[in-house]
Short mmCIF file of C-alpha atoms in Angstrom, two decimals:
data_model
loop_
_atom_site.label_atom_id
_atom_site.label_comp_id
_atom_site.label_asym_id
_atom_site.label_seq_id
_atom_site.Cartn_x
_atom_site.Cartn_y
_atom_site.Cartn_z
CA MET S 1 -48.94 38.08 47.89
CA GLY S 2 -47.77 35.42 50.34
CA GLY S 3 -51.01 35.79 52.35
CA SER S 4 -53.42 35.83 49.38
CA PRO S 5 -56.05 33.07 49.24
CA PHE S 6 -54.57 31.76 45.98
CA MET S 7 -51.04 31.45 47.35
CA GLU S 8 -52.34 29.86 50.54
CA SER S 9 -54.21 27.33 48.40
CA LEU S 10 -50.95 26.56 46.59
CA ARG S 11 -49.17 26.11 49.92
CA LYS S 12 -51.93 23.75 51.13
CA GLU S 13 -51.67 21.70 47.93
CA LEU S 14 -47.90 21.33 48.33
CA ARG S 15 -48.24 20.21 51.93
CA THR S 16 -51.06 17.81 51.13
CA ARG S 17 -48.74 16.11 48.65
CA HIS S 18 -45.92 16.05 51.26
CA TYR S 19 -43.47 18.24 49.39
CA SER S 20 -40.49 19.35 51.47
CA LEU S 21 -40.45 22.80 53.04
CA ARG S 22 -37.55 23.74 50.78
CA THR S 23 -39.50 22.77 47.65
CA GLU S 24 -42.54 24.60 49.00
CA LYS S 25 -40.57 27.82 49.36
CA CYS S 26 -39.08 27.47 45.86
CA TYR S 27 -42.41 26.79 44.16
CA MET S 28 -44.11 29.64 46.02
CA TYR S 29 -41.32 31.99 44.98
CA TRP S 30 -41.53 31.16 41.28
CA VAL S 31 -45.33 31.37 41.15
CA ARG S 32 -45.17 34.77 42.83
CA SER S 33 -42.53 35.85 40.30
CA LEU S 34 -44.74 34.75 37.40
CA ILE S 35 -47.70 36.74 38.75
CA ARG S 36 -45.65 39.87 39.41
CA PHE S 37 -43.98 39.69 35.99
CA ASN S 38 -47.43 39.71 34.37
CA GLY S 39 -48.69 42.73 36.29
CA MET S 40 -50.47 40.81 39.09
CA LEU S 41 -52.66 39.00 36.57
CA HIS S 42 -54.30 35.92 38.06
CA PRO S 43 -52.85 32.65 36.64
CA GLU S 44 -56.36 31.56 35.60
CA GLN S 45 -56.41 34.47 33.14
CA MET S 46 -52.96 33.77 31.74
CA ASN S 47 -52.29 31.92 28.51
CA ASN S 48 -49.19 30.24 27.12
CA THR S 49 -47.79 33.55 25.88
CA HIS S 50 -47.67 34.99 29.41
CA ILE S 51 -45.75 31.95 30.64
CA GLU S 52 -43.38 31.86 27.67
CA LEU S 53 -42.52 35.55 28.07
CA PHE S 54 -41.75 34.98 31.75
CA LEU S 55 -39.49 31.99 31.04
CA ASN S 56 -37.72 33.88 28.26
CA HIS S 57 -37.22 36.75 30.69
CA LEU S 58 -35.49 34.39 33.11
CA ALA S 59 -33.26 32.93 30.39
CA LEU S 60 -32.34 36.14 28.55
CA ASP S 61 -32.67 39.06 30.97
CA LYS S 62 -31.86 37.30 34.24
CA ALA S 63 -29.46 34.78 32.62
CA VAL S 64 -30.39 32.07 35.11
CA SER S 65 -28.91 28.59 34.85
CA PRO S 66 -30.71 25.72 33.07
CA ALA S 67 -31.43 24.14 36.46
CA THR S 68 -33.13 27.33 37.67
CA GLN S 69 -35.17 27.54 34.45
CA ASN S 70 -36.36 23.98 34.96
CA LEU S 71 -37.25 24.64 38.59
CA ALA S 72 -39.38 27.64 37.62
CA LEU S 73 -41.14 25.60 34.93
CA CYS S 74 -41.76 22.74 37.40
CA ALA S 75 -43.39 25.19 39.82
CA ILE S 76 -45.64 26.60 37.10
CA VAL S 77 -46.64 23.16 35.81
CA PHE S 78 -47.43 22.03 39.36
CA MET S 79 -49.63 25.06 39.97
CA TYR S 80 -51.66 24.60 36.78
CA ARG S 81 -51.93 20.82 37.05
CA HIS S 82 -52.81 20.42 40.72
CA LEU S 83 -54.33 23.75 41.71
CA LEU S 84 -56.08 24.99 38.56
CA HIS S 85 -56.54 21.47 37.09
CA ARG S 86 -55.29 22.53 33.69
CA GLU S 87 -52.50 21.08 31.57
CA LEU S 88 -50.17 23.45 29.74
CA VAL S 89 -50.78 22.17 26.22
CA GLY S 90 -48.76 23.60 23.33
CA LEU S 91 -46.31 25.52 25.49
CA GLU S 92 -43.43 26.51 23.20
CA TYR S 93 -40.90 26.15 25.95
CA GLY S 94 -39.51 22.83 27.14
CA TYR S 95 -37.19 21.92 29.94
CA ALA S 96 -33.69 23.30 29.41
CA ARG S 97 -30.96 20.76 28.86
CA ALA S 98 -28.31 21.25 31.50
CA PRO S 99 -24.69 20.68 30.42
CA ARG S 100 -23.12 17.53 31.78
CA ASN S 101 -20.37 18.80 34.02
CA LEU S 102 -18.00 16.46 35.79
CA PRO S 103 -18.00 17.13 39.54
CA THR S 104 -15.09 18.89 41.19
CA VAL S 105 -13.20 16.59 43.56
CA LEU S 106 -10.52 17.18 46.16
CA SER S 107 -7.45 15.07 46.79
CA PRO S 108 -6.95 13.68 50.31
CA GLN S 109 -4.19 16.24 50.80
CA GLU S 110 -6.52 19.11 49.86
CA VAL S 111 -9.20 17.81 52.24
CA GLN S 112 -6.62 17.66 55.01
CA ARG S 113 -5.55 21.25 54.32
CA ILE S 114 -9.13 22.44 54.62
CA LEU S 115 -9.75 20.46 57.81
CA SER S 116 -6.53 21.81 59.35
CA VAL S 117 -7.88 25.40 59.29
CA MET S 118 -11.32 24.47 60.66
CA GLN S 119 -12.49 24.14 64.23
CA GLY S 120 -15.42 22.83 66.24
CA GLN S 121 -18.71 21.96 64.57
CA THR S 122 -17.60 23.15 61.14
CA ARG S 123 -14.66 20.74 61.14
CA LEU S 124 -16.78 17.83 62.37
CA ILE S 125 -19.48 18.44 59.75
CA THR S 126 -16.87 18.62 56.99
CA ALA S 127 -15.28 15.39 58.19
CA LEU S 128 -18.70 13.70 58.06
CA LEU S 129 -19.36 14.96 54.53
CA TYR S 130 -16.06 13.50 53.34
CA GLY S 131 -15.92 10.43 55.57
CA ALA S 132 -19.54 9.30 55.15
CA GLY S 133 -20.52 10.78 51.78
CA LEU S 134 -23.39 12.79 53.26
CA ARG S 135 -25.23 15.68 51.69
CA ILE S 136 -25.09 18.81 53.82
CA ASN S 137 -28.75 18.58 54.86
CA GLU S 138 -28.30 14.91 55.74
CA ALA S 139 -25.42 15.80 58.05
CA LEU S 140 -27.30 18.66 59.70
CA ARG S 141 -30.49 16.59 60.14
CA MET S 142 -28.63 13.75 61.85
CA ARG S 143 -30.15 12.84 65.22
CA VAL S 144 -28.56 11.17 68.21
CA LYS S 145 -30.45 7.94 67.55
CA ASP S 146 -29.07 7.74 63.98
CA ILE S 147 -25.50 7.08 65.17
CA ASN S 148 -24.34 3.52 65.81
CA PHE S 149 -20.86 3.57 67.33
CA PHE S 150 -20.80 -0.21 67.71
CA ASP S 151 -21.40 -0.98 64.01
CA HIS S 152 -19.60 2.17 62.79
CA SER S 153 -22.67 3.18 60.79
CA LEU S 154 -24.93 6.18 60.27
CA PHE S 155 -28.63 5.96 59.50
CA VAL S 156 -29.79 8.55 56.96
CA PHE S 157 -33.51 9.15 57.43
CA ARG S 158 -35.43 10.35 54.38
CA GLY S 159 -32.50 11.45 52.28
CA LYS S 160 -33.00 12.86 48.81
CA GLY S 161 -36.11 11.31 47.26
CA SER S 162 -37.35 10.34 50.76
CA LYS S 163 -35.08 7.27 50.74
CA ASP S 164 -33.59 5.80 53.92
CA ARG S 165 -30.10 4.28 53.89
CA TYR S 166 -27.09 3.38 55.99
CA THR S 167 -23.62 4.71 55.37
CA LEU S 168 -20.18 4.60 56.98
CA LEU S 169 -19.30 6.15 60.33
CA PRO S 170 -15.57 6.92 60.33
CA GLN S 171 -13.99 5.44 63.46
CA GLY S 172 -11.71 8.44 63.74
CA LEU S 173 -14.71 10.67 64.47
CA HIS S 174 -16.08 8.72 67.44
CA SER S 175 -14.56 10.94 70.14
CA ASP S 176 -15.47 14.18 68.35
CA LEU S 177 -19.04 13.00 67.81
CA GLN S 178 -19.41 11.96 71.43
CA ALA S 179 -18.22 15.41 72.53
CA GLN S 180 -20.72 17.04 70.17
CA ILE S 181 -23.51 14.82 71.52
CA GLN S 182 -22.65 15.96 75.05
CA HIS S 183 -22.93 19.56 73.87
CA ALA S 184 -26.35 18.83 72.33
CA GLN S 185 -27.44 17.16 75.58
CA TYR S 186 -26.46 20.26 77.58
CA ILE S 187 -28.67 22.41 75.31
CA HIS S 188 -31.52 19.90 75.53
CA LYS S 189 -31.46 19.84 79.32
CA ALA S 190 -31.66 23.65 79.38
CA ASP S 191 -34.68 23.50 77.04
CA LEU S 192 -36.43 20.96 79.27
CA ALA S 193 -35.79 23.10 82.33
CA GLU S 194 -37.55 26.00 80.62
CA GLY S 195 -40.56 23.89 79.67
CA PHE S 196 -39.59 23.13 76.07
CA GLY S 197 -37.36 20.38 74.62
CA THR S 198 -39.34 19.21 71.58
CA THR S 199 -37.32 18.71 68.43
CA SER S 200 -38.59 19.67 64.98
CA VAL S 201 -39.95 16.84 62.82
CA PRO S 202 -42.19 16.46 59.75
CA PRO S 203 -45.90 16.99 60.59
CA SER S 204 -46.82 13.32 60.29
CA LEU S 205 -44.17 12.34 62.86
CA HIS S 206 -45.21 15.03 65.31
CA ARG S 207 -48.78 13.72 65.37
CA LYS S 208 -47.54 10.15 65.70
CA TYR S 209 -44.93 10.48 68.43
CA GLY S 210 -46.07 13.54 70.42
CA ASN S 211 -44.14 13.99 73.69
CA THR S 212 -41.71 11.24 72.71
CA LEU S 213 -40.00 13.92 70.65
CA LYS S 214 -38.68 15.38 73.88
CA ASP S 215 -36.49 12.29 74.35
CA PHE S 216 -32.81 13.06 73.90
CA SER S 217 -32.41 10.33 71.26
CA TRP S 218 -34.59 12.41 68.91
CA GLN S 219 -32.52 15.58 69.28
CA TYR S 220 -30.30 16.89 66.51
CA VAL S 221 -26.55 16.31 66.87
CA PHE S 222 -26.01 19.86 65.54
CA PRO S 223 -28.81 21.89 67.18
CA SER S 224 -29.62 25.46 66.29
CA VAL S 225 -28.56 28.13 68.75
CA THR S 226 -32.15 29.34 69.15
CA ARG S 227 -35.61 27.83 69.39
CA CYS S 228 -38.24 28.56 66.74
CA ARG S 229 -41.89 28.00 65.89
CA HIS S 230 -42.53 24.99 63.64
CA PRO S 231 -43.64 26.28 60.20
CA HIS S 232 -46.37 23.62 59.82
CA ASP S 233 -47.73 22.83 63.27
CA GLY S 234 -46.83 25.98 65.19
CA TYR S 235 -45.25 24.38 68.27
CA ILE S 236 -42.03 25.73 69.79
CA CYS S 237 -39.10 23.49 68.90
CA ARG S 238 -35.35 23.45 68.34
CA HIS S 239 -34.30 22.93 64.75
CA HIS S 240 -30.86 21.95 63.48
CA LEU S 241 -28.03 24.27 62.47
CA HIS S 242 -28.77 26.15 59.23
CA SER S 243 -26.74 25.27 56.14
CA SER S 244 -25.95 28.93 55.43
CA SER S 245 -23.92 29.11 58.64
CA TYR S 246 -21.81 26.17 57.53
CA SER S 247 -21.37 27.51 53.99
CA LYS S 248 -20.02 30.80 55.31
CA ASN S 249 -17.42 29.04 57.47
CA LEU S 250 -16.50 26.72 54.61
CA ARG S 251 -15.76 29.61 52.24
CA THR S 252 -13.47 31.16 54.83
CA ALA S 253 -11.61 27.87 55.34
CA VAL S 254 -11.13 27.28 51.60
CA VAL S 255 -9.53 30.72 51.24
CA GLN S 256 -7.27 30.14 54.24
CA ALA S 257 -6.23 26.72 52.92
CA GLN S 258 -5.43 28.30 49.53
CA ILE S 259 -7.43 25.75 47.54
CA GLY S 260 -7.66 26.87 43.91
CA LYS S 261 -10.98 25.12 43.24
CA ARG S 262 -14.61 25.99 43.71
CA VAL S 263 -15.47 24.05 46.87
CA THR S 264 -18.99 23.58 48.23
CA ALA S 265 -20.37 21.20 50.83
CA HIS S 266 -21.27 18.78 48.02
CA THR S 267 -17.65 18.69 46.83
CA PHE S 268 -16.77 16.49 49.80
CA ARG S 269 -19.49 14.00 48.83
CA HIS S 270 -18.05 13.88 45.30
CA SER S 271 -14.59 13.36 46.75
CA PHE S 272 -15.87 10.54 49.00
CA ALA S 273 -17.30 8.62 46.03
CA THR S 274 -14.24 9.18 43.85
CA ARG S 275 -11.85 8.08 46.57
CA LEU S 276 -13.80 4.85 47.19
CA LEU S 277 -13.62 3.96 43.50
CA GLN S 278 -9.92 4.71 43.42
CA GLN S 279 -9.48 2.28 46.32
CA GLY S 280 -11.23 -0.43 44.32
CA THR S 281 -14.62 -0.36 46.06
CA ASP S 282 -17.36 -2.00 44.00
CA ILE S 283 -19.52 0.58 42.25
CA ARG S 284 -22.72 -1.05 43.59
CA THR S 285 -21.47 -0.52 47.13
CA VAL S 286 -20.73 3.13 46.35
CA GLN S 287 -24.23 3.45 44.90
CA GLU S 288 -25.77 2.15 48.13
CA LEU S 289 -23.64 4.35 50.36
CA LEU S 290 -24.57 7.44 48.35
CA GLY S 291 -28.25 6.50 48.14
CA HIS S 292 -28.48 6.67 44.35
CA THR S 293 -31.54 4.99 42.82
CA ASP S 294 -29.99 4.76 39.36
CA LEU S 295 -26.52 3.30 38.87
CA ARG S 296 -25.96 5.74 36.01
CA THR S 297 -25.86 8.57 38.56
CA THR S 298 -22.99 6.83 40.36
CA GLU S 299 -21.18 6.04 37.11
CA ILE S 300 -20.33 9.71 36.58
CA TYR S 301 -17.58 9.22 39.18
CA THR S 302 -15.92 6.62 36.98
CA HIS S 303 -15.32 9.46 34.51
CA VAL S 304 -13.72 11.51 37.27
CA VAL S 305 -11.45 8.62 38.30
CA GLY S 306 -10.58 7.99 34.64
CA ASN S 307 -7.67 5.76 33.78
CA ARG S 308 -6.58 5.36 37.41
CA ARG S 309 -9.56 3.14 38.17
CA ALA S 310 -9.13 0.92 35.13
CA GLY S 311 -5.37 0.62 35.62
CA THR S 312 -4.74 2.00 32.14
CA ILE S 313 -1.30 3.49 31.52
CA SER S 314 -0.55 6.00 28.80
CA PRO S 315 1.49 4.54 25.89
CA LEU S 316 3.96 7.38 26.36
CA ASP S 317 4.49 6.37 29.99
CA ILE S 318 5.10 2.76 28.91
CA ILE S 319 7.92 3.91 26.61
CA ALA S 320 9.39 5.92 29.49
CA MET S 321 9.32 2.92 31.83
CA GLN S 322 10.94 0.62 29.27
CA GLU S 323 13.65 3.05 28.21
CA VAL S 324 17.09 2.11 29.55
CA ARG S 325 19.15 5.18 30.32
CA GLU S 326 21.66 6.59 32.76
CA PRO S 327 20.07 7.76 36.04
CA ASP S 328 21.07 11.38 35.51
CA ALA S 329 20.77 11.40 31.75
CA PRO S 330 17.88 13.37 30.22
CA PHE S 331 15.11 11.30 28.75
CA THR S 332 15.02 11.24 24.93
CA TYR S 333 12.92 9.36 22.44
CA GLN S 334 15.04 7.53 19.83
CA LYS S 335 13.69 6.88 16.42
CA GLN S 336 13.78 3.16 15.68
CA PRO S 337 14.36 1.80 12.13
CA LEU S 338 11.23 0.51 10.47
CA PRO S 339 11.09 -3.32 10.04
CA ILE S 340 11.74 -4.52 6.49
#
């Protein structure tokens, strides 16, 4: 299926429109699933009923999340709109409304407990996620040239939505980052000695910069342990560390630290934003550091901070603070006579 002319045409269309490799894989997967569900029927011969049955199958039989339902529908709409040049009119299946869940955040003490059981690259990546508010792929894609020790800043190239931005570089990570850069340089020198040394980049950059991509400044701070063939252009390159490797180490650390919360790489980004707001950082500044286009996306963290950010105190706590009592005496609420 992956090598069929139709699927290769879909892949070409995705790359022509500069979709990320991750999105390409997702869209290809869901289109394949649609075709297999309908007995290998070609999408040109399908009608709305075939698509609706497939989406209902995902929701009812597979019990996928609303986000996964929407991703499958996006892939199908893309295929029909851009490859078959046909709009899905009258489809009795809209995008699922995902529940609005407040993000899980960690206290500084919980972050410290997790960091205390980590070592090496895993610890440094986690510290960057929490200290700079990075997404996991942004941390792994960081190159040597993106780090500015003098200004204490990190350059995030083509973050989510292909947006560039600057964020904080924690001063406490300078020595660890410099040690990691030396490790990356050792690997790069070995690659050059064997006739390689090119880093992986988007296709447009490879054509533009060519052999410049062998310069150390272009190398990933967290390089992969092996070289690979570039999925678009076919040249031998060294990619960055894969996120699955980090996720596995993170799960182990969370168990060892005895954290009773569901913790993912993104949890540290949530905790970064929440902590900044608790410290009184302007929400516009937090928006810029996180790279959010819409302020409403950042405002969800004000709900996590709650009354601590606004300085609001519970009326019950006010009574407790005003109550005059003996230091060791138990606290009691006294009924006051009503004014006449």
